XYZ file of C-alpha atoms in Angstrom:
521
model
C -76.208 2.689 -9.114
C -77.955 1.698 -12.340
C -75.750 -0.053 -14.866
C -77.192 2.197 -17.577
C -75.119 5.044 -16.113
C -71.927 3.040 -16.578
C -72.944 2.114 -20.117
C -73.602 5.782 -20.880
C -70.143 6.787 -19.637
C -68.524 3.860 -21.438
C -70.029 5.098 -24.701
C -68.748 8.647 -24.119
C -65.160 7.820 -23.310
C -62.759 9.021 -25.963
C -59.056 8.689 -26.660
C -58.417 12.120 -25.165
C -57.007 11.476 -21.713
C -58.358 14.644 -20.104
C -61.909 13.876 -21.184
C -61.625 10.297 -19.946
C -60.375 11.489 -16.566
C -63.158 14.041 -16.145
C -65.879 11.607 -17.252
C -64.697 8.937 -14.819
C -64.373 11.487 -12.012
C -67.977 12.521 -12.655
C -69.160 8.917 -12.634
C -67.338 8.131 -9.390
C -68.836 11.262 -7.842
C -72.295 9.744 -8.361
C -71.271 6.363 -6.994
C -72.430 5.198 -3.530
C -69.511 4.351 -1.229
C -70.541 0.705 -0.961
C -70.350 0.266 -4.737
C -67.184 2.177 -5.610
C -64.882 -0.865 -5.459
C -66.955 -2.814 -7.980
C -67.436 0.195 -10.238
C -63.668 0.761 -10.384
C -63.130 -2.897 -11.282
C -65.699 -2.650 -14.081
C -64.199 0.580 -15.439
C -60.776 -1.051 -15.712
C -62.270 -4.096 -17.419
C -61.630 -6.632 -14.677
C -63.792 -8.604 -12.297
C -61.065 -8.627 -9.666
C -57.344 -7.799 -9.792
C -55.600 -10.486 -11.812
C -53.663 -11.845 -8.832
C -56.949 -13.303 -7.552
C -56.807 -15.682 -10.494
C -60.507 -15.271 -11.354
C -61.393 -14.759 -15.013
C -64.755 -14.669 -16.749
C -63.751 -17.205 -19.387
C -66.784 -16.516 -21.580
C -66.053 -17.506 -25.159
C -67.785 -16.160 -28.248
C -69.827 -19.335 -28.791
C -71.442 -19.161 -25.357
C -72.174 -15.450 -25.811
C -73.758 -16.136 -29.191
C -76.073 -18.697 -27.597
C -77.085 -16.217 -24.880
C -77.757 -13.461 -27.432
C -79.808 -15.898 -29.504
C -81.944 -16.859 -26.492
C -82.814 -13.251 -25.743
C -83.113 -11.857 -29.278
C -85.216 -14.677 -30.698
C -82.659 -15.266 -33.435
C -80.968 -18.576 -34.154
C -77.355 -19.217 -33.186
C -76.501 -19.165 -36.887
C -78.150 -15.792 -37.438
C -76.287 -14.264 -34.506
C -72.998 -15.749 -35.708
C -73.605 -14.408 -39.226
C -74.255 -10.912 -37.887
C -71.085 -11.141 -35.803
C -69.013 -12.109 -38.828
C -70.320 -9.042 -40.595
C -69.981 -6.572 -37.699
C -66.686 -7.876 -36.322
C -67.765 -6.903 -32.796
C -69.992 -9.175 -30.733
C -70.991 -6.248 -28.529
C -72.257 -4.356 -31.573
C -74.107 -7.484 -32.678
C -75.877 -7.746 -29.316
C -76.821 -4.068 -29.460
C -78.228 -4.271 -32.980
C -80.178 -7.499 -32.518
C -81.707 -6.414 -29.229
C -82.821 -3.064 -30.630
C -85.555 -4.871 -32.506
C -86.907 -6.540 -29.379
C -88.505 -4.996 -26.315
C -85.838 -5.270 -23.657
C -87.779 -5.188 -20.437
C -90.655 -7.534 -19.793
C -93.590 -6.370 -17.699
C -92.627 -6.232 -14.028
C -88.880 -6.543 -14.551
C -86.585 -4.028 -12.893
C -83.772 -1.945 -14.297
C -80.322 -3.475 -14.146
C -78.240 -2.414 -11.180
C -74.468 -2.410 -11.199
C -74.633 -4.799 -8.237
C -76.746 -7.296 -10.215
C -74.425 -7.122 -13.234
C -71.344 -7.657 -11.100
C -72.914 -10.544 -9.176
C -73.827 -12.370 -12.383
C -70.347 -11.758 -13.797
C -68.846 -13.248 -10.635
C -71.101 -16.312 -10.806
C -70.129 -16.804 -14.458
C -66.449 -16.630 -13.566
C -66.636 -19.030 -10.633
C -69.018 -21.663 -12.022
C -67.415 -24.932 -13.050
C -68.040 -28.638 -13.469
C -70.941 -30.416 -15.116
C -73.574 -28.065 -16.454
C -71.417 -24.980 -15.971
C -71.654 -23.896 -19.616
C -75.449 -23.935 -19.508
C -75.354 -21.995 -16.241
C -73.022 -19.372 -17.737
C -75.378 -18.930 -20.702
C -78.372 -18.636 -18.365
C -76.656 -16.018 -16.192
C -75.613 -13.956 -19.205
C -79.047 -14.241 -20.824
C -80.578 -13.081 -17.525
C -78.588 -9.856 -17.823
C -79.224 -9.362 -21.531
C -82.943 -9.964 -21.072
C -83.159 -6.980 -18.735
C -80.647 -4.768 -20.532
C -81.082 -1.898 -22.936
C -79.289 -2.390 -26.270
C -76.486 -0.080 -25.103
C -76.119 -1.983 -21.831
C -76.058 -5.265 -23.757
C -73.202 -3.978 -25.911
C -70.957 -3.360 -22.911
C -72.042 -6.475 -21.038
C -70.903 -8.580 -23.999
C -67.688 -6.616 -24.449
C -66.881 -7.077 -20.772
C -67.453 -10.829 -20.608
C -65.400 -11.367 -23.784
C -62.519 -9.235 -22.477
C -62.908 -6.578 -25.177
C -64.122 -3.544 -23.230
C -61.161 -1.367 -24.361
C -62.272 1.922 -22.835
C -58.839 3.493 -22.648
C -59.229 3.706 -18.868
C -56.189 2.116 -17.281
C -55.160 2.283 -13.641
C -53.311 5.589 -14.093
C -56.428 7.230 -15.539
C -58.622 6.070 -12.663
C -56.021 7.261 -10.135
C -56.080 10.698 -11.787
C -59.892 10.662 -11.731
C -59.966 9.896 -7.998
C -57.626 12.821 -7.346
C -59.628 15.179 -9.562
C -62.836 14.140 -7.796
C -61.593 15.071 -4.326
C -58.875 17.682 -4.906
C -60.045 19.147 -8.258
C -56.573 18.440 -9.636
C -54.024 15.603 -9.788
C -52.157 16.596 -6.629
C -53.177 13.419 -4.779
C -51.831 11.155 -7.485
C -48.477 10.327 -5.785
C -50.183 9.089 -2.595
C -52.852 7.138 -4.485
C -50.274 5.644 -6.828
C -48.125 4.558 -3.883
C -51.137 2.835 -2.303
C -51.918 1.056 -5.563
C -48.312 -0.023 -6.118
C -48.257 -1.725 -2.712
C -51.644 -3.469 -3.058
C -52.183 -3.927 -6.810
C -55.876 -3.464 -5.991
C -57.284 -0.197 -7.292
C -60.805 -1.060 -6.126
C -59.569 -1.381 -2.551
C -57.645 1.898 -2.785
C -60.731 3.692 -4.136
C -62.939 2.231 -1.402
C -60.586 3.387 1.371
C -60.198 6.775 -0.321
C -63.987 7.247 -0.387
C -64.372 6.187 3.241
C -61.502 8.073 4.886
C -59.924 10.352 2.308
C -56.252 10.179 1.388
C -55.436 9.382 5.046
C -57.270 6.096 4.586
C -54.678 4.918 2.072
C -51.477 5.882 3.876
C -51.430 2.771 6.091
C -51.287 0.410 3.114
C -48.002 -1.460 3.215
C -46.467 -4.696 2.047
C -48.242 -7.787 3.360
C -48.445 -11.410 2.195
C -50.761 -12.165 -0.737
C -51.116 -8.537 -1.806
C -48.698 -8.511 -4.752
C -46.489 -5.446 -5.060
C -45.936 -3.750 -8.402
C -42.371 -4.654 -9.428
C -39.571 -2.102 -9.364
C -38.176 -1.429 -12.835
C -34.651 -0.717 -14.004
C -33.181 1.926 -16.253
C -30.309 0.930 -18.509
C -26.906 2.303 -19.462
C -24.460 1.038 -22.102
C -21.229 0.986 -20.049
C -19.883 0.189 -16.600
C -18.309 3.676 -16.599
C -21.747 5.233 -16.964
C -23.133 3.114 -14.134
C -20.347 4.044 -11.718
C -20.730 7.708 -12.606
C -24.436 7.442 -11.798
C -24.314 5.290 -8.646
C -20.790 5.283 -7.279
C -20.179 2.284 -5.024
C -23.029 -0.116 -5.713
C -24.246 -3.698 -5.545
C -23.998 -5.695 -8.769
C -25.883 -8.940 -9.417
C -25.937 -11.353 -12.296
C -28.916 -10.806 -14.615
C -30.654 -14.126 -15.206
C -32.710 -14.815 -18.324
C -35.644 -16.596 -16.709
C -38.980 -15.879 -15.016
C -39.062 -12.939 -12.635
C -41.323 -14.116 -9.813
C -42.681 -12.615 -6.608
C -43.163 -15.216 -3.877
C -45.421 -14.796 -0.837
C -45.411 -17.114 2.171
C -47.460 -17.172 5.363
C -47.000 -20.335 7.403
C -47.748 -23.206 4.993
C -49.492 -21.099 2.362
C -47.407 -20.166 -0.679
C -48.381 -18.053 -3.682
C -46.194 -17.289 -6.687
C -46.912 -14.326 -8.972
C -45.454 -13.437 -12.358
C -43.878 -10.117 -13.307
C -47.391 -9.065 -14.410
C -48.714 -10.341 -11.049
C -50.624 -13.271 -12.499
C -50.984 -16.158 -10.064
C -48.660 -18.964 -11.222
C -48.354 -21.112 -8.097
C -49.763 -24.249 -9.744
C -47.085 -24.175 -12.449
C -44.179 -24.566 -10.026
C -44.908 -27.351 -7.495
C -41.175 -28.039 -7.179
C -40.485 -24.456 -6.102
C -43.468 -24.429 -3.731
C -42.006 -27.451 -1.934
C -38.661 -25.660 -1.583
C -40.212 -22.432 -0.293
C -42.014 -24.410 2.422
C -38.639 -25.631 3.689
C -37.474 -22.091 4.420
C -37.539 -21.387 8.169
C -39.040 -17.903 7.912
C -42.785 -18.067 8.653
C -43.690 -15.054 6.523
C -41.967 -13.415 3.607
C -42.312 -11.645 0.295
C -39.297 -12.094 -1.951
C -38.449 -11.438 -5.565
C -36.197 -13.573 -7.649
C -35.526 -15.242 -10.958
C -36.454 -18.839 -11.774
C -34.267 -20.407 -14.452
C -33.523 -23.906 -15.713
C -30.035 -25.077 -14.746
C -28.220 -27.981 -16.399
C -26.425 -29.770 -13.549
C -24.433 -32.033 -15.886
C -22.974 -29.168 -17.901
C -23.039 -26.737 -14.974
C -24.693 -24.044 -17.090
C -27.920 -22.108 -17.250
C -30.149 -23.038 -20.158
C -31.545 -20.356 -22.494
C -34.936 -18.760 -21.937
C -36.467 -21.020 -24.600
C -35.970 -23.918 -22.173
C -37.192 -22.078 -19.088
C -40.370 -20.861 -20.761
C -41.457 -24.464 -21.323
C -42.187 -24.575 -17.584
C -45.047 -22.122 -18.145
C -47.854 -24.538 -19.005
C -51.312 -25.736 -17.998
C -50.764 -29.461 -18.551
C -47.917 -31.917 -18.030
C -46.527 -29.784 -15.211
C -45.023 -32.588 -13.116
C -43.330 -34.193 -16.121
C -41.727 -30.917 -17.215
C -40.613 -30.207 -13.654
C -38.576 -33.421 -13.708
C -37.229 -32.789 -17.197
C -36.431 -29.101 -16.660
C -35.730 -28.498 -12.957
C -35.588 -24.889 -11.846
C -33.323 -22.919 -9.582
C -34.598 -19.771 -7.909
C -32.246 -16.890 -7.165
C -33.502 -14.379 -4.586
C -32.564 -10.791 -5.464
C -34.841 -8.718 -3.228
C -36.683 -8.898 0.079
C -39.876 -6.896 0.596
C -41.324 -8.400 3.778
C -40.078 -10.766 6.482
C -41.828 -12.097 9.597
C -44.208 -9.175 10.059
C -41.755 -6.456 9.033
C -42.020 -4.325 5.892
C -38.610 -3.996 4.247
C -39.598 -1.879 1.233
C -38.468 1.355 2.911
C -35.151 -0.133 4.012
C -32.053 0.665 1.907
C -31.086 -2.010 -0.570
C -27.837 -2.736 1.272
C -29.809 -3.720 4.373
C -32.304 -5.784 2.374
C -29.435 -7.598 0.677
C -27.790 -8.548 3.989
C -31.091 -9.914 5.283
C -31.471 -12.037 2.126
C -28.103 -13.642 2.817
C -29.135 -14.357 6.416
C -32.584 -15.809 5.721
C -32.271 -17.607 2.376
C -28.814 -19.177 2.226
C -29.599 -22.738 3.325
C -31.077 -24.271 0.167
C -29.574 -25.541 -3.071
C -32.664 -24.840 -5.176
C -33.588 -21.506 -3.573
C -30.546 -19.322 -2.913
C -29.447 -15.668 -2.956
C -28.377 -14.351 -6.341
C -24.627 -13.916 -6.798
C -23.506 -10.332 -6.194
C -20.589 -8.100 -5.295
C -20.138 -4.618 -3.890
C -18.330 -2.780 -6.686
C -16.176 0.130 -5.579
C -14.839 1.153 -8.989
C -15.236 0.634 -12.729
C -12.661 -2.154 -12.873
C -14.480 -4.286 -10.288
C -17.802 -3.721 -12.019
C -16.359 -4.525 -15.458
C -14.723 -7.718 -14.192
C -17.999 -8.872 -12.624
C -19.846 -8.056 -15.849
C -17.441 -10.202 -17.864
C -17.705 -12.963 -15.247
C -21.522 -12.935 -15.551
C -21.333 -13.232 -19.336
C -18.909 -16.126 -18.944
C -21.453 -17.902 -16.736
C -24.035 -17.677 -19.514
C -26.014 -14.821 -17.967
C -27.565 -11.872 -19.831
C -25.463 -9.290 -18.053
C -25.654 -7.539 -14.696
C -28.008 -5.427 -12.614
C -26.403 -2.618 -10.603
C -28.300 -1.300 -7.580
C -28.025 1.781 -5.408
C -27.154 0.530 -1.916
C -29.080 3.391 -0.277
C -32.309 3.123 -2.293
C -35.655 1.846 -0.965
C -37.759 -0.524 -3.068
C -39.347 1.695 -5.746
C -42.560 -0.241 -6.379
C -44.041 0.325 -9.827
C -41.423 2.906 -10.800
C -38.575 2.909 -13.303
C -35.655 4.749 -11.737
C -31.876 4.783 -11.768
C -31.921 3.002 -8.406
C -31.540 -0.116 -10.558
C -29.514 -0.074 -13.771
C -29.200 -3.032 -16.120
C -26.313 -3.670 -18.457
C -26.243 -6.280 -21.208
C -23.484 -6.966 -23.680
C -25.819 -5.983 -26.506
C -26.347 -2.460 -25.096
C -22.900 -1.494 -26.260
C -23.111 -3.305 -29.567
C -26.635 -3.609 -30.945
C -27.684 -6.073 -33.596
C -25.614 -5.945 -36.745
C -28.653 -7.097 -38.681
C -32.405 -7.335 -38.290
C -34.643 -10.391 -38.098
C -37.893 -10.924 -39.984
C -40.725 -12.282 -37.844
C -44.225 -13.393 -38.804
C -46.964 -11.917 -36.591
C -49.070 -14.744 -35.127
C -50.774 -12.847 -32.310
C -50.946 -9.661 -30.295
C -51.466 -8.511 -26.710
C -54.100 -6.126 -25.382
C -52.876 -2.839 -24.015
C -52.440 -2.173 -20.306
C -51.773 1.057 -18.447
C -51.137 3.888 -20.894
C -51.692 1.528 -23.835
C -55.199 0.530 -22.760
C -56.795 3.123 -25.034
C -55.130 1.607 -28.098
C -56.294 -1.957 -27.405
C -52.759 -3.006 -28.291
C -49.784 -3.850 -26.103
C -47.375 -5.807 -28.263
C -46.793 -8.529 -30.855
C -46.096 -12.250 -30.694
C -43.852 -13.209 -33.601
C -42.651 -16.471 -35.099
C -40.222 -17.766 -37.695
C -41.152 -20.261 -40.386
C -39.639 -23.734 -40.061
C -39.499 -25.053 -43.615
C -38.568 -28.563 -42.556
C -41.485 -28.899 -40.167
C -43.828 -26.680 -42.220
C -44.717 -24.748 -39.041
C -44.448 -21.296 -37.538
C -42.462 -21.403 -34.300
C -42.746 -18.480 -31.877
C -39.507 -16.688 -31.094
C -40.274 -13.481 -29.230
C -42.802 -11.083 -27.784
C -42.261 -7.476 -28.907
C -43.442 -4.848 -26.442
C -41.410 -1.736 -27.259
C -40.570 0.496 -30.195
C -44.129 1.382 -31.250
C -45.415 4.893 -31.899
C -49.029 5.726 -30.987
C -49.930 5.706 -34.680
C -48.390 2.263 -35.104
C -50.241 0.863 -32.091
C -53.558 2.107 -33.471
C -52.717 0.671 -36.904
C -51.709 -2.729 -35.539
C -54.889 -3.019 -33.453
C -57.129 -2.118 -36.387
C -55.283 -4.239 -38.951
C -54.694 -7.341 -36.846
C -58.230 -7.388 -35.432
C -59.476 -7.944 -38.982
C -57.509 -11.195 -39.282
C -57.998 -12.407 -35.704
C -59.033 -16.010 -35.133
C -60.709 -17.619 -32.134
C -58.028 -20.242 -31.520
C -54.313 -20.619 -32.104
C -53.776 -21.531 -35.783
C -52.927 -25.209 -36.237
C -49.756 -24.244 -38.111
C -48.334 -22.354 -35.111
C -46.163 -23.928 -32.405
C -46.235 -21.510 -29.476
C -44.270 -21.511 -26.233
C -46.310 -18.580 -24.928
C -49.917 -17.546 -25.494
C -51.170 -14.387 -27.171
C -54.218 -12.448 -25.978
C -55.489 -12.503 -29.567
C -54.354 -14.986 -32.230
C -54.188 -13.922 -35.875
C -53.670 -15.577 -39.224
C -49.925 -15.674 -40.084
C -50.017 -12.962 -42.735
C -47.871 -9.965 -41.834
C -44.081 -9.857 -41.515
C -42.285 -7.335 -39.293
C -38.622 -6.389 -39.251
C -37.242 -6.788 -35.733
C -34.320 -4.796 -34.397
C -33.482 -5.724 -30.793
C -30.854 -5.185 -28.170
């Protein structure tokens, strides 16, 4: 498939979901079977699913140099145009319009060629890697039409923003084969258990919906996490669930851990590979007798001297690229297992939670660092209320109540799990003002807005610095998301401002200019 066809569709996609779905379905209908996996990855703006840990890592400066090489402009001229346009993809398109794009004898760009160069850019490293990245990108731009160049640059800089998230592509696959969205549940199930939409699409093209039904939990294919509903009282929970399991709700990192023999991988709640950040936990997981498993749990810093869990602000310091070993000694983690998805060749996701819980106690009770989360079987409101108050007394956020008969609901938010925090029944008596220092790109349904949330900070007068306090991901209307993306993009900066101390990174950093009023639970 020629890349020009993708660029044409990219330019047509609108914010109207139905039109996006139909356009993508049409594009996939033209796609050869052998290319569908890569095309799906490109549509969703990724080279590979994020759990592979492969990112393009192409900064604006390197892109500017590549555009300059192909356009005949100087780096300074390209940079000046970019400052004016605000979009490096638009800059590439405009500057290459004035120059003949295809030299005599050169061939049209294929999707395969574009993807291969992207992959080489992402995986090149070491001495001379920057020059190689520029050469590979310039090779594409030199054979691209201006429109193709626009989307090549937007892709490598992570700013494709088509509004085509996983849900949209799943709908498009169903529309392509069934002419409606009736196949969505089966396709969504397959995606939730593989987190690889390209693989699902490839199997769907080869064998139809039957080709996806065998997809099950297996090591190193991260599973989309089950999500909890919430209720404000223990009475409401018991009315909803009846007799249920209740666990302490830890304020740490939710992690999904995969083991097969000596190989260990750790994934975040968003399924980013984080294994290298937790060498202390990796060592503990290797001690577990089970040869294969997929477990979920919460990692949290525990103060042995005071016998208390430390707040999230301490735990989040373990998420870092440098000084990992030193922080591991300073802030040792405990890991509390709260669910079992796979054990020694057996898929447990369809098993009722009560059975999964018993198996956790059997297989993961030997360690001091890795251990089952504390839980009870609550038969009435009084037992549940007493456990809730006990959890708060231990310094936990609250409790998580779980339906003993429910399977693992990958990627779904259902009342199989219900969380209860003290704040749900109270709410903040006041609001907090936070300075916006960054924002996150949209995922899923928010992809089309290019906005997924805010990173906020408070001003430390004594230190003359902005210190990050929270990430805000809820409470936005569609109009607000569009406004934030447009407004904050105008004050975006390439690097974290020197005046900002951040415990977590933003997708896009901005100048500390706007203040938001935060009301939280």
